Amino acid sequence: MTDPMQEIMASFFVECEELHEALIDALQSMADGFHDAETINVAFRAVHSIKGGAGAFGLEELVGFSHQFETVMDACRSNELAISDDLVQLFLRCGDFLSDLIRCSRDGDTINAVASEALIDELSGFVPKADTDAASEEIDFQPMTLSLDDLGGDASDDLPMDLPPLADLGPAPVDEETVQAAALLIRFAPEPELYESGNEPLFLLRSLADLGPCQVDLDFAPPSSIDELAKPGGRLSWTVRVETDQPASAAQEIFEFAAGLCRLEIGPASEMDGALPGALPTVEEDIPALVETPLPEIIESKQPTVPPSDGAPRSAAPTKTVAKVSPTVRVDLERIERLVNLVGELVINQAMLSQSIAEENIPQNSPVSAGLDEFMQLTRNIQESVMMIRAQPVKSLFQRMSRIVREASSAVNKSVRLVTDGENTEIDKTAIECLADPLTHMIRNAVDHGLESSERRVANGKPKQGEIRLAAAHRSGRVIIEVTDDGGGINREKVLAIALKKGLVPEDVVLNDNEIDQLLFLPGFSTADEVSALSGRGVGMDVVKTQITSLGGRITIDSTPGVGTKFSISLPLTLAVLDGMVVTVAGETLVVPLNAIVETLSLTAKDLRPIGPGQVVLCVRERFVPVLDLGKELGYRQALSIDNGAIALLISPEEGTLVAMLVDTIEDQRQVVIKGLQESYGRVRGVAAATILGDGKIALILDPNDIAQSASGVAFDNVQKEAS
Amino acid sequence: MSLKEKLRVMVVDDMSTSRGLITQALDSIGIQNVASAGDGKTALAAIAQSPVHLVISDYNMPEMDGLHLLHYLRSSPPTQKTGFLLITGKADPAVIEKGKQLGMNNFLAKPFQPADLKSAIEAIVGRL
């Protein structure tokens, strides 16, 4: 039997990761200028909870560090300490170190005590180390005893308990009190004249937001008849609660020009609250005892006490909501794996069943066909839902990268800003884990090699602070992750020179820009004049490429001198199932992923233009497209001459131009289950995986991108030049 | 039926680790009639459904902290006398003072051993 304490400890470390994520999130918001009480509070609470748990397990280093960390944050929380940029940066570094501490504590690794002390010292510079013993002496508390008789004697008796239903509880009482002291309530109902005189309610509401955080409620009564809608204006009214210490006259001023054009009520929220439509019952009514007992100042200090003078960040503050954590269940990954496999089998089975039914010539409108349709629909829904279980937002990954940027930029003394986009894009959990290393390399490279030094940036008329953009998005059935820097772009002359010097390419090689960029992925390549501590000795990009490829992904470079460089990683959704087009080529049945196919064409002689002996290009809507015979590319046969009526799939690879691929026939379009080949055969060029078709036969799933890239380069270059 | 057998306890903490730890400690003391909740509102709803003798609540929780919870308990007649043990990260005199004003029965600073928890509970309900 496992020790229950061990289990709790394991769950503590999982919880720590969640708390740490919340901490970094909050700190990042603080770095972005959100200094409101709730954000600080979230950060504080995370560290506090980590400390609490660590204490229970006797993790002294973790307790000691988080104690000083939370002490300083507590001082910010109670407005004893002003939040400066330096302080937030220190918090972020402490947050980063905290994650190391957690990891070391979990894995039993040695803790970097020197770094811990150094940070604690830095923190102590803001708030002196708290003397923990001093506090306990002042406490004067005698436990209040209770006799169980007071509580209704024997526990089996039903204690008379009817707490008010929760809906009536309203917000916590303390909130109510302090908010009342510093909130205005404005009820604003424009008359039609207001609209006629060109006033815009939106602008008035925006001006209100300048006073403080607003909660705006639109009071909208549905029209009783359609005619009512035809009447001009005057249908809408708003109730706005502004948290501000400004007097009501400040709000009056905003509505100065609207005087007489609207119905307006302005007053302190405490006086108007009861009259609010749908207002929560006030605390005073429910709980008379409380009014005499003012609630603790320690709690009041947590109220959103936004200083009235800090301009921009504050007016943005109301839109910021603290993410609520939805309840979750932790499931063993193995169980999910099994479910995914079973669903895969289900899809195959369904395909087989469909095929048998089709062969039986059962009419379309029969109950069997109708049932099969529903079955297919359900299968698809199940498959999508199962995939969603494994998917996770890339946010946690991106968050880790913000740390890398911080560390890397300070190591090379560059000012760098990380902008993230598409944090909520979901990708397979395994892929997220496998992406951490390659992305770290890429971010470090971008900071170290991609971005120019601050001086050079300024000399080139760029902002001093470099920008690295990390973006994720779903695009045509794949996940695209881009790392973009606004640096100097790849110095291709230098890259080529180095490649020549190192003997990575033959002396007489002629390479186009794209091919030179690809040299970066060659093993043992480093462009830094001096090998910096940061990017290491050029083990980066080739390893990155290998890792991405092993995930079934691709990596491409797009670099413009003086403007910047973009690395794009494209990953399959690892769906286990994909929509494919079943085709035959030289008697072989193949599956082409549907998302790669732009259109299918039946060729005629006038679509084809010869460009050399045995080479033709296809002219599609005045655009030249190279033609590949799939049979030849896969080594099934010699290239065929293209006949009238030949069928071509127009493929859009992720880089480069369109390609037309010749096939013999198109059989079907259907969902296929991906069965990996790599474990048995390694990676085969042009082949992504295999599948089992409805009739039980095995078919290869092609990787059109790979085929397009590996196809005879001569024709490609020619066409691209001609096309441009 | 001994006291520890009939004592019904509600553990409130937003961290599942802490809930687990407290429940585990209670178990080692011999108190098994334990329910738990991750936040004050859930706890109040559960208590309304199935009353308890003692609430053991963390102080530092989002939305509704331990003292808010105590305040709600005290402001409703049926729970006016329910035992309340506050678990705090540090023994902050200000928090303890407010707890006292609101009618908290006892408090316990983290970290604690099961024996500490036992004495803190015994100080409220008598010898277990």
PDB file of N, CA and C in Angstrom, chain A residues 4-5 8 12 15 19 44-45 48-49 55-57 135 139-141 143-146 148 151 155 159-164 166 169-174 287 290 296-299 302 324, chain B residues 3 6 8 15-17 20-21 24 41 44-45 51 53 59-63 65 68 71-72 75-76 78-79 81-83 89 91 94-95 98 100 103-107 111 123-125:
ATOM      1  N   PRO A   4      -0.073   7.282   2.369  1.00  0.00           N
ATOM      2  CA  PRO A   4      -0.960   8.390   1.999  1.00  0.00           C
ATOM      3  C   PRO A   4      -0.230   9.737   1.957  1.00  0.00           C
ATOM      4  N   MET A   5       0.780   9.902   2.826  1.00  0.00           N
ATOM      5  CA  MET A   5       1.509  11.164   2.825  1.00  0.00           C
ATOM      6  C   MET A   5       2.272  11.357   1.517  1.00  0.00           C
ATOM      7  N   ILE A   8      -0.162  12.500  -1.017  1.00  0.00           N
ATOM      8  CA  ILE A   8      -0.520  13.904  -0.834  1.00  0.00           C
ATOM      9  C   ILE A   8       0.630  14.790  -1.293  1.00  0.00           C
ATOM     10  N   PHE A  12       0.729  17.600  -4.029  1.00  0.00           N
ATOM     11  CA  PHE A  12       1.185  18.952  -3.682  1.00  0.00           C
ATOM     12  C   PHE A  12       2.038  19.523  -4.804  1.00  0.00           C
ATOM     13  N   GLU A  15      -0.019  20.514  -7.630  1.00  0.00           N
ATOM     14  CA  GLU A  15      -0.719  21.748  -7.293  1.00  0.00           C
ATOM     15  C   GLU A  15       0.236  22.940  -7.351  1.00  0.00           C
ATOM     16  N   LEU A  19      -0.175  26.509  -9.116  1.00  0.00           N
ATOM     17  CA  LEU A  19      -0.027  27.756  -8.374  1.00  0.00           C
ATOM     18  C   LEU A  19       1.066  28.612  -9.003  1.00  0.00           C
ATOM     19  N   PHE A  44       0.274  36.835  -4.419  1.00  0.00           N
ATOM     20  CA  PHE A  44       0.593  36.584  -3.015  1.00  0.00           C
ATOM     21  C   PHE A  44       0.057  35.227  -2.575  1.00  0.00           C
ATOM     22  N   ARG A  45      -1.214  34.998  -2.927  1.00  0.00           N
ATOM     23  CA  ARG A  45      -1.852  33.781  -2.441  1.00  0.00           C
ATOM     24  C   ARG A  45      -1.148  32.533  -2.974  1.00  0.00           C
ATOM     25  N   HIS A  48       1.926  32.058  -1.017  1.00  0.00           N
ATOM     26  CA  HIS A  48       1.524  31.701   0.337  1.00  0.00           C
ATOM     27  C   HIS A  48       1.099  30.230   0.411  1.00  0.00           C
ATOM     28  N   SER A  49       0.332  29.801  -0.569  1.00  0.00           N
ATOM     29  CA  SER A  49      -0.128  28.408  -0.568  1.00  0.00           C
ATOM     30  C   SER A  49       1.032  27.452  -0.761  1.00  0.00           C
ATOM     31  N   GLY A  55       5.639  23.807   4.106  1.00  0.00           N
ATOM     32  CA  GLY A  55       5.830  23.711   5.550  1.00  0.00           C
ATOM     33  C   GLY A  55       5.363  22.378   6.086  1.00  0.00           C
ATOM     34  N   ALA A  56       4.227  21.922   5.558  1.00  0.00           N
ATOM     35  CA  ALA A  56       3.668  20.669   6.051  1.00  0.00           C
ATOM     36  C   ALA A  56       4.587  19.493   5.742  1.00  0.00           C
ATOM     37  N   PHE A  57       5.355  19.598   4.656  1.00  0.00           N
ATOM     38  CA  PHE A  57       6.228  18.492   4.289  1.00  0.00           C
ATOM     39  C   PHE A  57       7.665  18.739   4.739  1.00  0.00           C
ATOM     40  N   ALA A 135       6.036  38.160  16.337  1.00  0.00           N
ATOM     41  CA  ALA A 135       4.597  38.286  16.152  1.00  0.00           C
ATOM     42  C   ALA A 135       3.810  37.440  17.155  1.00  0.00           C
ATOM     43  N   ILE A 139       0.173  37.816  20.561  1.00  0.00           N
ATOM     44  CA  ILE A 139      -1.165  37.272  20.404  1.00  0.00           C
ATOM     45  C   ILE A 139      -1.795  36.931  21.743  1.00  0.00           C
ATOM     46  N   ASP A 140      -2.984  37.446  21.880  1.00  0.00           N
ATOM     47  CA  ASP A 140      -3.699  37.209  23.118  1.00  0.00           C
ATOM     48  C   ASP A 140      -4.979  36.495  22.727  1.00  0.00           C
ATOM     49  N   PHE A 141      -4.966  35.189  22.846  1.00  0.00           N
ATOM     50  CA  PHE A 141      -6.152  34.452  22.419  1.00  0.00           C
ATOM     51  C   PHE A 141      -6.411  33.261  23.328  1.00  0.00           C
ATOM     52  N   PRO A 143      -8.743  29.973  23.592  1.00  0.00           N
ATOM     53  CA  PRO A 143      -9.714  29.176  22.836  1.00  0.00           C
ATOM     54  C   PRO A 143     -11.092  29.228  23.493  1.00  0.00           C
ATOM     55  N   MET A 144     -12.098  29.295  22.672  1.00  0.00           N
ATOM     56  CA  MET A 144     -13.471  29.296  23.183  1.00  0.00           C
ATOM     57  C   MET A 144     -13.981  27.868  23.159  1.00  0.00           C
ATOM     58  N   THR A 145     -14.312  27.375  24.313  1.00  0.00           N
ATOM     59  CA  THR A 145     -14.771  25.996  24.335  1.00  0.00           C
ATOM     60  C   THR A 145     -16.235  25.937  23.954  1.00  0.00           C
ATOM     61  N   LEU A 146     -16.608  24.782  23.459  1.00  0.00           N
ATOM     62  CA  LEU A 146     -17.986  24.542  23.056  1.00  0.00           C
ATOM     63  C   LEU A 146     -18.375  23.210  23.656  1.00  0.00           C
ATOM     64  N   LEU A 148     -20.753  20.029  23.083  1.00  0.00           N
ATOM     65  CA  LEU A 148     -21.521  19.505  21.964  1.00  0.00           C
ATOM     66  C   LEU A 148     -23.009  19.630  22.210  1.00  0.00           C
ATOM     67  N   LEU A 151     -24.481  22.302  20.496  1.00  0.00           N
ATOM     68  CA  LEU A 151     -24.656  22.090  19.067  1.00  0.00           C
ATOM     69  C   LEU A 151     -25.787  21.128  18.758  1.00  0.00           C
ATOM     70  N   ALA A 155     -24.698  13.710  17.764  1.00  0.00           N
ATOM     71  CA  ALA A 155     -24.540  14.094  16.376  1.00  0.00           C
ATOM     72  C   ALA A 155     -25.573  13.440  15.469  1.00  0.00           C
ATOM     73  N   LEU A 159     -29.402  18.552  13.477  1.00  0.00           N
ATOM     74  CA  LEU A 159     -29.205  19.890  14.012  1.00  0.00           C
ATOM     75  C   LEU A 159     -30.124  20.839  13.250  1.00  0.00           C
ATOM     76  N   PRO A 160     -30.734  21.737  13.962  1.00  0.00           N
ATOM     77  CA  PRO A 160     -31.619  22.663  13.252  1.00  0.00           C
ATOM     78  C   PRO A 160     -30.785  23.661  12.452  1.00  0.00           C
ATOM     79  N   MET A 161     -30.682  23.403  11.226  1.00  0.00           N
ATOM     80  CA  MET A 161     -29.826  24.268  10.419  1.00  0.00           C
ATOM     81  C   MET A 161     -30.551  24.686   9.172  1.00  0.00           C
ATOM     82  N   ASP A 162     -30.925  25.922   9.113  1.00  0.00           N
ATOM     83  CA  ASP A 162     -31.302  26.382   7.785  1.00  0.00           C
ATOM     84  C   ASP A 162     -30.571  27.666   7.470  1.00  0.00           C
ATOM     85  N   LEU A 163     -29.410  27.468   6.945  1.00  0.00           N
ATOM     86  CA  LEU A 163     -28.635  28.603   6.468  1.00  0.00           C
ATOM     87  C   LEU A 163     -29.399  29.235   5.316  1.00  0.00           C
ATOM     88  N   PRO A 164     -29.262  30.513   5.181  1.00  0.00           N
ATOM     89  CA  PRO A 164     -29.927  31.125   4.034  1.00  0.00           C
ATOM     90  C   PRO A 164     -29.410  30.484   2.759  1.00  0.00           C
ATOM     91  N   LEU A 166     -27.740  29.938  -0.659  1.00  0.00           N
ATOM     92  CA  LEU A 166     -26.533  30.670  -1.039  1.00  0.00           C
ATOM     93  C   LEU A 166     -26.809  31.839  -1.961  1.00  0.00           C
ATOM     94  N   LEU A 169     -26.902  35.052  -0.306  1.00  0.00           N
ATOM     95  CA  LEU A 169     -25.771  35.511   0.479  1.00  0.00           C
ATOM     96  C   LEU A 169     -25.134  36.776  -0.066  1.00  0.00           C
ATOM     97  N   GLY A 170     -25.151  36.883  -1.376  1.00  0.00           N
ATOM     98  CA  GLY A 170     -24.524  38.051  -1.969  1.00  0.00           C
ATOM     99  C   GLY A 170     -23.027  37.973  -1.818  1.00  0.00           C
ATOM    100  N   PRO A 171     -22.343  39.026  -2.197  1.00  0.00           N
ATOM    101  CA  PRO A 171     -20.898  39.014  -2.063  1.00  0.00           C
ATOM    102  C   PRO A 171     -20.495  39.029  -0.601  1.00  0.00           C
ATOM    103  N   ALA A 172     -19.281  38.688  -0.343  1.00  0.00           N
ATOM    104  CA  ALA A 172     -18.795  38.674   1.024  1.00  0.00           C
ATOM    105  C   ALA A 172     -19.021  40.041   1.664  1.00  0.00           C
ATOM    106  N   PRO A 173     -19.412  40.069   2.908  1.00  0.00           N
ATOM    107  CA  PRO A 173     -19.864  41.302   3.531  1.00  0.00           C
ATOM    108  C   PRO A 173     -18.829  42.427   3.503  1.00  0.00           C
ATOM    109  N   VAL A 174     -17.598  42.076   3.655  1.00  0.00           N
ATOM    110  CA  VAL A 174     -16.601  43.128   3.730  1.00  0.00           C
ATOM    111  C   VAL A 174     -16.529  43.893   2.419  1.00  0.00           C
ATOM    112  N   ILE A 287     -27.771  40.598   8.305  1.00  0.00           N
ATOM    113  CA  ILE A 287     -26.897  40.303   9.425  1.00  0.00           C
ATOM    114  C   ILE A 287     -26.730  41.551  10.283  1.00  0.00           C
ATOM    115  N   LEU A 290     -23.360  42.445  12.274  1.00  0.00           N
ATOM    116  CA  LEU A 290     -22.128  42.866  11.625  1.00  0.00           C
ATOM    117  C   LEU A 290     -21.915  44.367  11.643  1.00  0.00           C
ATOM    118  N   PRO A 296     -12.294  43.509   9.698  1.00  0.00           N
ATOM    119  CA  PRO A 296     -10.855  43.704   9.872  1.00  0.00           C
ATOM    120  C   PRO A 296     -10.212  44.584   8.802  1.00  0.00           C
ATOM    121  N   GLU A 297      -9.285  45.405   9.225  1.00  0.00           N
ATOM    122  CA  GLU A 297      -8.556  46.227   8.244  1.00  0.00           C
ATOM    123  C   GLU A 297      -7.712  45.334   7.353  1.00  0.00           C
ATOM    124  N   ILE A 298      -7.213  44.259   7.936  1.00  0.00           N
ATOM    125  CA  ILE A 298      -6.375  43.371   7.135  1.00  0.00           C
ATOM    126  C   ILE A 298      -7.137  42.915   5.902  1.00  0.00           C
ATOM    127  N   ILE A 299      -8.412  42.807   6.029  1.00  0.00           N
ATOM    128  CA  ILE A 299      -9.172  42.376   4.867  1.00  0.00           C
ATOM    129  C   ILE A 299      -9.409  43.568   3.951  1.00  0.00           C
ATOM    130  N   LYS A 302      -7.174  44.449   1.117  1.00  0.00           N
ATOM    131  CA  LYS A 302      -7.189  43.668  -0.112  1.00  0.00           C
ATOM    132  C   LYS A 302      -8.159  44.240  -1.142  1.00  0.00           C
ATOM    133  N   LYS A 324     -10.893  32.202 -13.717  1.00  0.00           N
ATOM    134  CA  LYS A 324     -11.384  31.261 -12.727  1.00  0.00           C
ATOM    135  C   LYS A 324     -10.961  29.857 -13.143  1.00  0.00           C
TER     136      LYS A 324
ATOM    137  N   LEU B   3     -16.577  10.726  21.674  1.00  0.00           N
ATOM    138  CA  LEU B   3     -16.667  12.073  21.100  1.00  0.00           C
ATOM    139  C   LEU B   3     -16.088  12.126  19.683  1.00  0.00           C
ATOM    140  N   LYS B   6     -18.401  10.745  17.088  1.00  0.00           N
ATOM    141  CA  LYS B   6     -19.599  11.474  16.655  1.00  0.00           C
ATOM    142  C   LYS B   6     -19.318  12.875  16.125  1.00  0.00           C
ATOM    143  N   ARG B   8     -18.587  15.706  13.852  1.00  0.00           N
ATOM    144  CA  ARG B   8     -18.639  15.891  12.399  1.00  0.00           C
ATOM    145  C   ARG B   8     -17.878  17.160  12.036  1.00  0.00           C
ATOM    146  N   MET B  15      -6.590  24.697  -1.344  1.00  0.00           N
ATOM    147  CA  MET B  15      -5.566  23.785  -1.857  1.00  0.00           C
ATOM    148  C   MET B  15      -5.933  22.349  -1.529  1.00  0.00           C
ATOM    149  N   SER B  16      -6.003  21.533  -2.550  1.00  0.00           N
ATOM    150  CA  SER B  16      -6.405  20.152  -2.288  1.00  0.00           C
ATOM    151  C   SER B  16      -5.351  19.456  -1.431  1.00  0.00           C
ATOM    152  N   THR B  17      -4.091  19.869  -1.583  1.00  0.00           N
ATOM    153  CA  THR B  17      -3.038  19.289  -0.752  1.00  0.00           C
ATOM    154  C   THR B  17      -3.350  19.504   0.726  1.00  0.00           C
ATOM    155  N   GLY B  20      -6.196  17.461   1.917  1.00  0.00           N
ATOM    156  CA  GLY B  20      -5.737  16.088   2.107  1.00  0.00           C
ATOM    157  C   GLY B  20      -4.957  15.939   3.399  1.00  0.00           C
ATOM    158  N   LEU B  21      -4.079  16.899   3.667  1.00  0.00           N
ATOM    159  CA  LEU B  21      -3.244  16.827   4.869  1.00  0.00           C
ATOM    160  C   LEU B  21      -4.091  16.886   6.140  1.00  0.00           C
ATOM    161  N   GLN B  24      -6.106  13.798   6.513  1.00  0.00           N
ATOM    162  CA  GLN B  24      -5.216  12.722   6.920  1.00  0.00           C
ATOM    163  C   GLN B  24      -4.879  12.822   8.420  1.00  0.00           C
ATOM    164  N   LYS B  41     -18.126  29.112  -0.160  1.00  0.00           N
ATOM    165  CA  LYS B  41     -19.519  28.964  -0.605  1.00  0.00           C
ATOM    166  C   LYS B  41     -19.950  27.505  -0.637  1.00  0.00           C
ATOM    167  N   LEU B  44     -20.477  26.331   2.858  1.00  0.00           N
ATOM    168  CA  LEU B  44     -21.745  26.781   3.440  1.00  0.00           C
ATOM    169  C   LEU B  44     -22.911  25.957   2.906  1.00  0.00           C
ATOM    170  N   ALA B  45     -22.879  25.703   1.602  1.00  0.00           N
ATOM    171  CA  ALA B  45     -23.968  24.922   1.010  1.00  0.00           C
ATOM    172  C   ALA B  45     -23.971  23.516   1.593  1.00  0.00           C
ATOM    173  N   PRO B  51     -25.391  19.425   8.589  1.00  0.00           N
ATOM    174  CA  PRO B  51     -24.711  20.248   9.588  1.00  0.00           C
ATOM    175  C   PRO B  51     -23.494  19.554  10.192  1.00  0.00           C
ATOM    176  N   HIS B  53     -20.282  19.885  13.442  1.00  0.00           N
ATOM    177  CA  HIS B  53     -19.971  20.458  14.753  1.00  0.00           C
ATOM    178  C   HIS B  53     -18.820  21.427  14.684  1.00  0.00           C
ATOM    179  N   TYR B  59      -7.303  30.302   6.374  1.00  0.00           N
ATOM    180  CA  TYR B  59      -7.621  31.729   6.342  1.00  0.00           C
ATOM    181  C   TYR B  59      -7.525  32.269   4.925  1.00  0.00           C
ATOM    182  N   ASN B  60      -6.411  31.934   4.269  1.00  0.00           N
ATOM    183  CA  ASN B  60      -6.114  32.569   2.999  1.00  0.00           C
ATOM    184  C   ASN B  60      -6.719  31.815   1.825  1.00  0.00           C
ATOM    185  N   MET B  61      -7.879  32.284   1.373  1.00  0.00           N
ATOM    186  CA  MET B  61      -8.519  31.622   0.241  1.00  0.00           C
ATOM    187  C   MET B  61      -9.058  32.701  -0.692  1.00  0.00           C
ATOM    188  N   PRO B  62      -9.123  32.404  -1.994  1.00  0.00           N
ATOM    189  CA  PRO B  62      -9.683  33.407  -2.894  1.00  0.00           C
ATOM    190  C   PRO B  62     -11.190  33.565  -2.653  1.00  0.00           C
ATOM    191  N   GLU B  63     -11.746  34.632  -3.152  1.00  0.00           N
ATOM    192  CA  GLU B  63     -13.184  34.931  -3.072  1.00  0.00           C
ATOM    193  C   GLU B  63     -13.636  35.136  -1.628  1.00  0.00           C
ATOM    194  N   ASP B  65     -12.509  34.486   2.230  1.00  0.00           N
ATOM    195  CA  ASP B  65     -11.451  33.939   3.076  1.00  0.00           C
ATOM    196  C   ASP B  65     -12.054  33.328   4.341  1.00  0.00           C
ATOM    197  N   HIS B  68     -14.326  35.536   6.428  1.00  0.00           N
ATOM    198  CA  HIS B  68     -15.639  35.752   5.796  1.00  0.00           C
ATOM    199  C   HIS B  68     -16.551  34.568   6.061  1.00  0.00           C
ATOM    200  N   HIS B  71     -17.719  34.652   9.463  1.00  0.00           N
ATOM    201  CA  HIS B  71     -18.715  35.702   9.594  1.00  0.00           C
ATOM    202  C   HIS B  71     -20.092  35.217   9.132  1.00  0.00           C
ATOM    203  N   TYR B  72     -20.099  34.510   7.999  1.00  0.00           N
ATOM    204  CA  TYR B  72     -21.364  33.968   7.503  1.00  0.00           C
ATOM    205  C   TYR B  72     -21.943  32.943   8.471  1.00  0.00           C
ATOM    206  N   SER B  75     -23.448  34.658  11.389  1.00  0.00           N
ATOM    207  CA  SER B  75     -24.601  35.520  11.168  1.00  0.00           C
ATOM    208  C   SER B  75     -25.862  34.735  10.839  1.00  0.00           C
ATOM    209  N   SER B  76     -25.785  33.436  10.841  1.00  0.00           N
ATOM    210  CA  SER B  76     -26.987  32.639  10.613  1.00  0.00           C
ATOM    211  C   SER B  76     -27.256  31.824  11.886  1.00  0.00           C
ATOM    212  N   PRO B  78     -28.583  29.041  12.866  1.00  0.00           N
ATOM    213  CA  PRO B  78     -28.270  27.617  13.063  1.00  0.00           C
ATOM    214  C   PRO B  78     -26.776  27.350  13.246  1.00  0.00           C
ATOM    215  N   THR B  79     -25.943  28.204  12.716  1.00  0.00           N
ATOM    216  CA  THR B  79     -24.508  27.931  12.813  1.00  0.00           C
ATOM    217  C   THR B  79     -23.806  28.909  13.745  1.00  0.00           C
ATOM    218  N   LYS B  81     -23.274  28.787  16.734  1.00  0.00           N
ATOM    219  CA  LYS B  81     -22.401  28.157  17.726  1.00  0.00           C
ATOM    220  C   LYS B  81     -21.539  27.039  17.168  1.00  0.00           C
ATOM    221  N   THR B  82     -21.543  26.882  15.842  1.00  0.00           N
ATOM    222  CA  THR B  82     -20.696  25.844  15.257  1.00  0.00           C
ATOM    223  C   THR B  82     -19.234  26.151  15.581  1.00  0.00           C
ATOM    224  N   GLY B  83     -18.509  25.120  15.975  1.00  0.00           N
ATOM    225  CA  GLY B  83     -17.103  25.331  16.302  1.00  0.00           C
ATOM    226  C   GLY B  83     -16.333  25.791  15.075  1.00  0.00           C
ATOM    227  N   GLY B  89      -1.447  30.844   7.954  1.00  0.00           N
ATOM    228  CA  GLY B  89      -0.077  30.636   7.515  1.00  0.00           C
ATOM    229  C   GLY B  89       0.899  31.077   8.594  1.00  0.00           C
ATOM    230  N   ALA B  91       0.898  33.293  12.539  1.00  0.00           N
ATOM    231  CA  ALA B  91       0.014  33.779  13.591  1.00  0.00           C
ATOM    232  C   ALA B  91       0.023  35.307  13.572  1.00  0.00           C
ATOM    233  N   ALA B  94      -3.260  40.590  13.978  1.00  0.00           N
ATOM    234  CA  ALA B  94      -4.446  41.292  13.478  1.00  0.00           C
ATOM    235  C   ALA B  94      -5.523  40.300  13.048  1.00  0.00           C
ATOM    236  N   VAL B  95      -5.099  39.232  12.363  1.00  0.00           N
ATOM    237  CA  VAL B  95      -6.075  38.229  11.914  1.00  0.00           C
ATOM    238  C   VAL B  95      -6.709  37.556  13.121  1.00  0.00           C
ATOM    239  N   LYS B  98      -9.258  39.795  14.824  1.00  0.00           N
ATOM    240  CA  LYS B  98     -10.532  39.877  14.110  1.00  0.00           C
ATOM    241  C   LYS B  98     -11.299  38.575  14.259  1.00  0.00           C
ATOM    242  N   LYS B 100     -11.188  36.637  16.711  1.00  0.00           N
ATOM    243  CA  LYS B 100     -11.729  36.646  18.079  1.00  0.00           C
ATOM    244  C   LYS B 100     -13.023  37.451  18.112  1.00  0.00           C
ATOM    245  N   GLY B 103     -15.852  35.635  16.705  1.00  0.00           N
ATOM    246  CA  GLY B 103     -16.290  34.445  17.423  1.00  0.00           C
ATOM    247  C   GLY B 103     -15.619  33.162  16.993  1.00  0.00           C
ATOM    248  N   MET B 104     -14.347  33.270  16.623  1.00  0.00           N
ATOM    249  CA  MET B 104     -13.608  32.060  16.275  1.00  0.00           C
ATOM    250  C   MET B 104     -13.264  31.303  17.559  1.00  0.00           C
ATOM    251  N   ASN B 105     -13.315  29.977  17.494  1.00  0.00           N
ATOM    252  CA  ASN B 105     -13.077  29.208  18.712  1.00  0.00           C
ATOM    253  C   ASN B 105     -11.599  28.978  18.996  1.00  0.00           C
ATOM    254  N   ASN B 106     -10.846  28.788  17.919  1.00  0.00           N
ATOM    255  CA  ASN B 106      -9.421  28.571  18.119  1.00  0.00           C
ATOM    256  C   ASN B 106      -8.718  28.764  16.782  1.00  0.00           C
ATOM    257  N   PHE B 107      -7.404  28.866  16.830  1.00  0.00           N
ATOM    258  CA  PHE B 107      -6.653  28.944  15.586  1.00  0.00           C
ATOM    259  C   PHE B 107      -5.421  28.071  15.696  1.00  0.00           C
ATOM    260  N   PRO B 111       3.234  25.399   9.849  1.00  0.00           N
ATOM    261  CA  PRO B 111       2.844  23.990   9.703  1.00  0.00           C
ATOM    262  C   PRO B 111       2.556  23.361  11.068  1.00  0.00           C
ATOM    263  N   ALA B 123      -9.106  21.812  22.617  1.00  0.00           N
ATOM    264  CA  ALA B 123      -9.329  23.087  23.303  1.00  0.00           C
ATOM    265  C   ALA B 123     -10.739  23.610  23.031  1.00  0.00           C
ATOM    266  N   ILE B 124     -11.343  23.129  21.955  1.00  0.00           N
ATOM    267  CA  ILE B 124     -12.697  23.588  21.622  1.00  0.00           C
ATOM    268  C   ILE B 124     -13.755  22.632  22.175  1.00  0.00           C
ATOM    269  N   VAL B 125     -13.586  21.339  21.879  1.00  0.00           N
ATOM    270  CA  VAL B 125     -14.678  20.409  22.192  1.00  0.00           C
ATOM    271  C   VAL B 125     -14.398  19.533  23.417  1.00  0.00           C
TER     272      VAL B 125
END
